[in-house]
């Protein structure tokens, strides 16, 4: 009877508009990645060491102490492998070597060595869905060499009964606009490419491909990396063809009238197939086997997927099999893109993850990456501190894209300067809808020449216009800055047992006011309050916690807050200026 009563109360609480509470799944003995601060580096834009205007490995090595000072646990590097750079490293021609623009294997090993000296971990981008068409594997497959005949997804196509001409097998569309099929004259077949024409899809129904990609993982684990971020998982498998060897067409989605846009069609047959889940489980076994054989720390598996929750949560694993440590949580990006920033939309984004996440797993929070407009541009510069506070105060793992710690904004990239294939495959009238160049502009180290990114005369992409006022050098010297606030947040997160192991309670108090509370027995309670509105508000936190009567000590305030750190405030009448965000404690 007692269990039934508890379940009834829980259902009633969920049905009402009360605060949501989540008990911590962590124990006092958590693995390193469970409370980690991951920092994504886009190598081409981080730091150039040789003056060619392109970031490189030695540039990253020279800035590892900056990451250490930030409090970063692990740096995730976007692809550094040998590539023709059609998609800037996501078209890999050799998975076992370094792109010469970025350096050499010797440079990579020096990076690993220095990172270990600083107790920083390095995570590599693993791009499993496709290779470059300049890959030796693809060239052999084109020639139908033994063992490579079906390394990629090949098809004869269809013959149009009216015209008699050969056509692609299906109407499937690629991410970068247009058909997902390309005819190869030498082989006399079409190949599937869900990204650019130069990125043919590997065939994971071929066990030789599966084993080859496991070899890639083992190779870099042996080189000392601490895990992998797996790129673009949803299209890894497509549906099996029918008995006649034909694939089905997708249906029109109704979401856009642009027939070249991938969203013009559904992706029922080319994304989120069950075999993809199993493949991730196999990769996790590779990582676990490496630890079992060689010892050392766990290697982490992070998964990129913008899939719905029913599919995404399967990546975590099940009762019998371990899956990815962290399927990336993009809800703070996608919900806000669709609906705008507000307290209720933030709560919806958090609910979508925490209410769907399997028990005993670790959540994670992502504000941006190299494929999305910069966080300060999407949320508004006035909200970047509050959003950084949110991902640091919520339970689990936080992920920062380079520049979010200083409030970097998008660069303005003209059609003439556009290099991203997604943008280049469009036209001058619509390229801004597709190009990812604005969020990839060079990192802003100083307000001097080329923002301190390079000693050369040019940069591979134009700098963002505000580099003279938004840069590391200036923000380190300013009394208050986004960077200093960020560092305080990371330091608090690393030192607070409450943030590492405490329970979580959060609630929308109004359309503008959002509150998060982290609690742990015999430890100080941490409270985050954010005003997402454009007018000042008086907040009564007793609406959120009836036991909250004692004053709260201010630990960290957003950049424009006039409140003084170390001052106590009445929780029943806490004033918040527009866009103000505060981290307070019960101590």
PDB file of N, CA and C in Angstrom, residues 290-326:
ATOM      1  N   UNK A 290      39.447  -2.187 -24.090  1.00  0.00           N
ATOM      2  CA  UNK A 290      40.763  -1.538 -24.030  1.00  0.00           C
ATOM      3  C   UNK A 290      41.142  -1.254 -22.581  1.00  0.00           C
ATOM      4  N   UNK A 291      40.206  -0.786 -21.791  1.00  0.00           N
ATOM      5  CA  UNK A 291      40.489  -0.533 -20.377  1.00  0.00           C
ATOM      6  C   UNK A 291      40.780  -1.837 -19.639  1.00  0.00           C
ATOM      7  N   UNK A 292      40.008  -2.876 -19.944  1.00  0.00           N
ATOM      8  CA  UNK A 292      40.202  -4.172 -19.281  1.00  0.00           C
ATOM      9  C   UNK A 292      41.583  -4.746 -19.579  1.00  0.00           C
ATOM     10  N   UNK A 293      42.034  -4.544 -20.803  1.00  0.00           N
ATOM     11  CA  UNK A 293      43.325  -5.121 -21.209  1.00  0.00           C
ATOM     12  C   UNK A 293      44.503  -4.271 -20.734  1.00  0.00           C
ATOM     13  N   UNK A 294      44.370  -2.948 -20.879  1.00  0.00           N
ATOM     14  CA  UNK A 294      45.514  -2.071 -20.627  1.00  0.00           C
ATOM     15  C   UNK A 294      45.418  -1.282 -19.327  1.00  0.00           C
ATOM     16  N   UNK A 295      44.262  -1.308 -18.683  1.00  0.00           N
ATOM     17  CA  UNK A 295      44.088  -0.560 -17.444  1.00  0.00           C
ATOM     18  C   UNK A 295      43.908   0.920 -17.704  1.00  0.00           C
ATOM     19  N   UNK A 296      44.079   1.727 -16.665  1.00  0.00           N
ATOM     20  CA  UNK A 296      43.936   3.166 -16.800  1.00  0.00           C
ATOM     21  C   UNK A 296      42.505   3.628 -16.627  1.00  0.00           C
ATOM     22  N   UNK A 297      42.255   4.887 -16.968  1.00  0.00           N
ATOM     23  CA  UNK A 297      40.934   5.468 -16.816  1.00  0.00           C
ATOM     24  C   UNK A 297      39.975   4.980 -17.892  1.00  0.00           C
ATOM     25  N   UNK A 298      38.696   5.171 -17.640  1.00  0.00           N
ATOM     26  CA  UNK A 298      37.689   4.860 -18.646  1.00  0.00           C
ATOM     27  C   UNK A 298      37.869   5.776 -19.846  1.00  0.00           C
ATOM     28  N   UNK A 299      37.579   5.242 -21.029  1.00  0.00           N
ATOM     29  CA  UNK A 299      37.495   6.055 -22.238  1.00  0.00           C
ATOM     30  C   UNK A 299      36.030   6.334 -22.498  1.00  0.00           C
ATOM     31  N   UNK A 300      35.722   7.575 -22.853  1.00  0.00           N
ATOM     32  CA  UNK A 300      34.338   8.003 -22.931  1.00  0.00           C
ATOM     33  C   UNK A 300      33.830   7.975 -24.375  1.00  0.00           C
ATOM     34  N   UNK A 301      32.554   7.646 -24.534  1.00  0.00           N
ATOM     35  CA  UNK A 301      31.899   7.624 -25.838  1.00  0.00           C
ATOM     36  C   UNK A 301      30.753   8.621 -25.819  1.00  0.00           C
ATOM     37  N   UNK A 302      30.884   9.671 -26.638  1.00  0.00           N
ATOM     38  CA  UNK A 302      29.858  10.700 -26.748  1.00  0.00           C
ATOM     39  C   UNK A 302      29.230  10.608 -28.139  1.00  0.00           C
ATOM     40  N   UNK A 303      27.917  10.734 -28.209  1.00  0.00           N
ATOM     41  CA  UNK A 303      27.203  10.487 -29.454  1.00  0.00           C
ATOM     42  C   UNK A 303      26.471  11.744 -29.911  1.00  0.00           C
ATOM     43  N   UNK A 304      26.691  12.149 -31.172  1.00  0.00           N
ATOM     44  CA  UNK A 304      25.923  13.254 -31.734  1.00  0.00           C
ATOM     45  C   UNK A 304      24.654  12.711 -32.376  1.00  0.00           C
ATOM     46  N   UNK A 305      23.511  13.149 -31.889  1.00  0.00           N
ATOM     47  CA  UNK A 305      22.239  12.792 -32.500  1.00  0.00           C
ATOM     48  C   UNK A 305      21.214  13.864 -32.178  1.00  0.00           C
ATOM     49  N   UNK A 306      20.522  14.304 -33.216  1.00  0.00           N
ATOM     50  CA  UNK A 306      19.398  15.225 -33.020  1.00  0.00           C
ATOM     51  C   UNK A 306      18.084  14.460 -33.137  1.00  0.00           C
ATOM     52  N   UNK A 307      18.133  13.190 -32.787  1.00  0.00           N
ATOM     53  CA  UNK A 307      16.973  12.311 -32.931  1.00  0.00           C
ATOM     54  C   UNK A 307      15.971  12.550 -31.814  1.00  0.00           C
ATOM     55  N   UNK A 308      14.722  12.080 -32.000  1.00  0.00           N
ATOM     56  CA  UNK A 308      13.735  12.191 -30.917  1.00  0.00           C
ATOM     57  C   UNK A 308      14.148  11.365 -29.710  1.00  0.00           C
ATOM     58  N   UNK A 309      13.542  11.683 -28.566  1.00  0.00           N
ATOM     59  CA  UNK A 309      13.948  11.070 -27.295  1.00  0.00           C
ATOM     60  C   UNK A 309      13.833   9.547 -27.317  1.00  0.00           C
ATOM     61  N   UNK A 310      12.782   9.018 -27.951  1.00  0.00           N
ATOM     62  CA  UNK A 310      12.584   7.559 -27.949  1.00  0.00           C
ATOM     63  C   UNK A 310      13.776   6.829 -28.564  1.00  0.00           C
ATOM     64  N   UNK A 311      14.457   7.479 -29.513  1.00  0.00           N
ATOM     65  CA  UNK A 311      15.624   6.865 -30.147  1.00  0.00           C
ATOM     66  C   UNK A 311      16.900   7.229 -29.410  1.00  0.00           C
ATOM     67  N   UNK A 312      17.056   8.495 -29.085  1.00  0.00           N
ATOM     68  CA  UNK A 312      18.279   8.984 -28.444  1.00  0.00           C
ATOM     69  C   UNK A 312      18.582   8.239 -27.156  1.00  0.00           C
ATOM     70  N   UNK A 313      17.562   8.026 -26.317  1.00  0.00           N
ATOM     71  CA  UNK A 313      17.800   7.424 -25.006  1.00  0.00           C
ATOM     72  C   UNK A 313      18.270   5.974 -25.094  1.00  0.00           C
ATOM     73  N   UNK A 314      18.017   5.322 -26.226  1.00  0.00           N
ATOM     74  CA  UNK A 314      18.493   3.947 -26.390  1.00  0.00           C
ATOM     75  C   UNK A 314      20.013   3.878 -26.474  1.00  0.00           C
ATOM     76  N   UNK A 315      20.643   4.991 -26.882  1.00  0.00           N
ATOM     77  CA  UNK A 315      22.098   4.991 -26.976  1.00  0.00           C
ATOM     78  C   UNK A 315      22.754   4.755 -25.620  1.00  0.00           C
ATOM     79  N   UNK A 316      22.077   5.106 -24.535  1.00  0.00           N
ATOM     80  CA  UNK A 316      22.648   4.917 -23.198  1.00  0.00           C
ATOM     81  C   UNK A 316      22.905   3.441 -22.887  1.00  0.00           C
ATOM     82  N   UNK A 317      22.187   2.550 -23.539  1.00  0.00           N
ATOM     83  CA  UNK A 317      22.299   1.133 -23.233  1.00  0.00           C
ATOM     84  C   UNK A 317      21.007   0.604 -22.659  1.00  0.00           C
ATOM     85  N   UNK A 318      21.030  -0.654 -22.256  1.00  0.00           N
ATOM     86  CA  UNK A 318      19.862  -1.274 -21.644  1.00  0.00           C
ATOM     87  C   UNK A 318      20.299  -2.104 -20.444  1.00  0.00           C
ATOM     88  N   UNK A 319      19.420  -2.926 -19.935  1.00  0.00           N
ATOM     89  CA  UNK A 319      19.730  -3.669 -18.710  1.00  0.00           C
ATOM     90  C   UNK A 319      20.887  -4.636 -18.879  1.00  0.00           C
ATOM     91  N   UNK A 320      21.119  -5.100 -20.090  1.00  0.00           N
ATOM     92  CA  UNK A 320      22.156  -6.110 -20.312  1.00  0.00           C
ATOM     93  C   UNK A 320      23.391  -5.579 -21.035  1.00  0.00           C
ATOM     94  N   UNK A 321      23.285  -4.405 -21.644  1.00  0.00           N
ATOM     95  CA  UNK A 321      24.374  -3.909 -22.485  1.00  0.00           C
ATOM     96  C   UNK A 321      24.637  -2.436 -22.217  1.00  0.00           C
ATOM     97  N   UNK A 322      25.918  -2.083 -22.083  1.00  0.00           N
ATOM     98  CA  UNK A 322      26.296  -0.684 -21.932  1.00  0.00           C
ATOM     99  C   UNK A 322      26.381  -0.025 -23.308  1.00  0.00           C
ATOM    100  N   UNK A 323      25.891   1.204 -23.383  1.00  0.00           N
ATOM    101  CA  UNK A 323      25.966   1.952 -24.631  1.00  0.00           C
ATOM    102  C   UNK A 323      26.876   3.156 -24.475  1.00  0.00           C
ATOM    103  N   UNK A 324      26.515   4.237 -25.115  1.00  0.00           N
ATOM    104  CA  UNK A 324      27.307   5.462 -25.010  1.00  0.00           C
ATOM    105  C   UNK A 324      27.256   5.997 -23.591  1.00  0.00           C
ATOM    106  N   UNK A 325      28.349   6.553 -23.144  1.00  0.00           N
ATOM    107  CA  UNK A 325      28.336   7.220 -21.843  1.00  0.00           C
ATOM    108  C   UNK A 325      27.416   8.431 -21.882  1.00  0.00           C
ATOM    109  N   UNK A 326      27.468   9.155 -23.026  1.00  0.00           N
ATOM    110  CA  UNK A 326      26.720  10.413 -23.130  1.00  0.00           C
ATOM    111  C   UNK A 326      26.202  10.626 -24.545  1.00  0.00           C
TER     112      UNK A 326
END
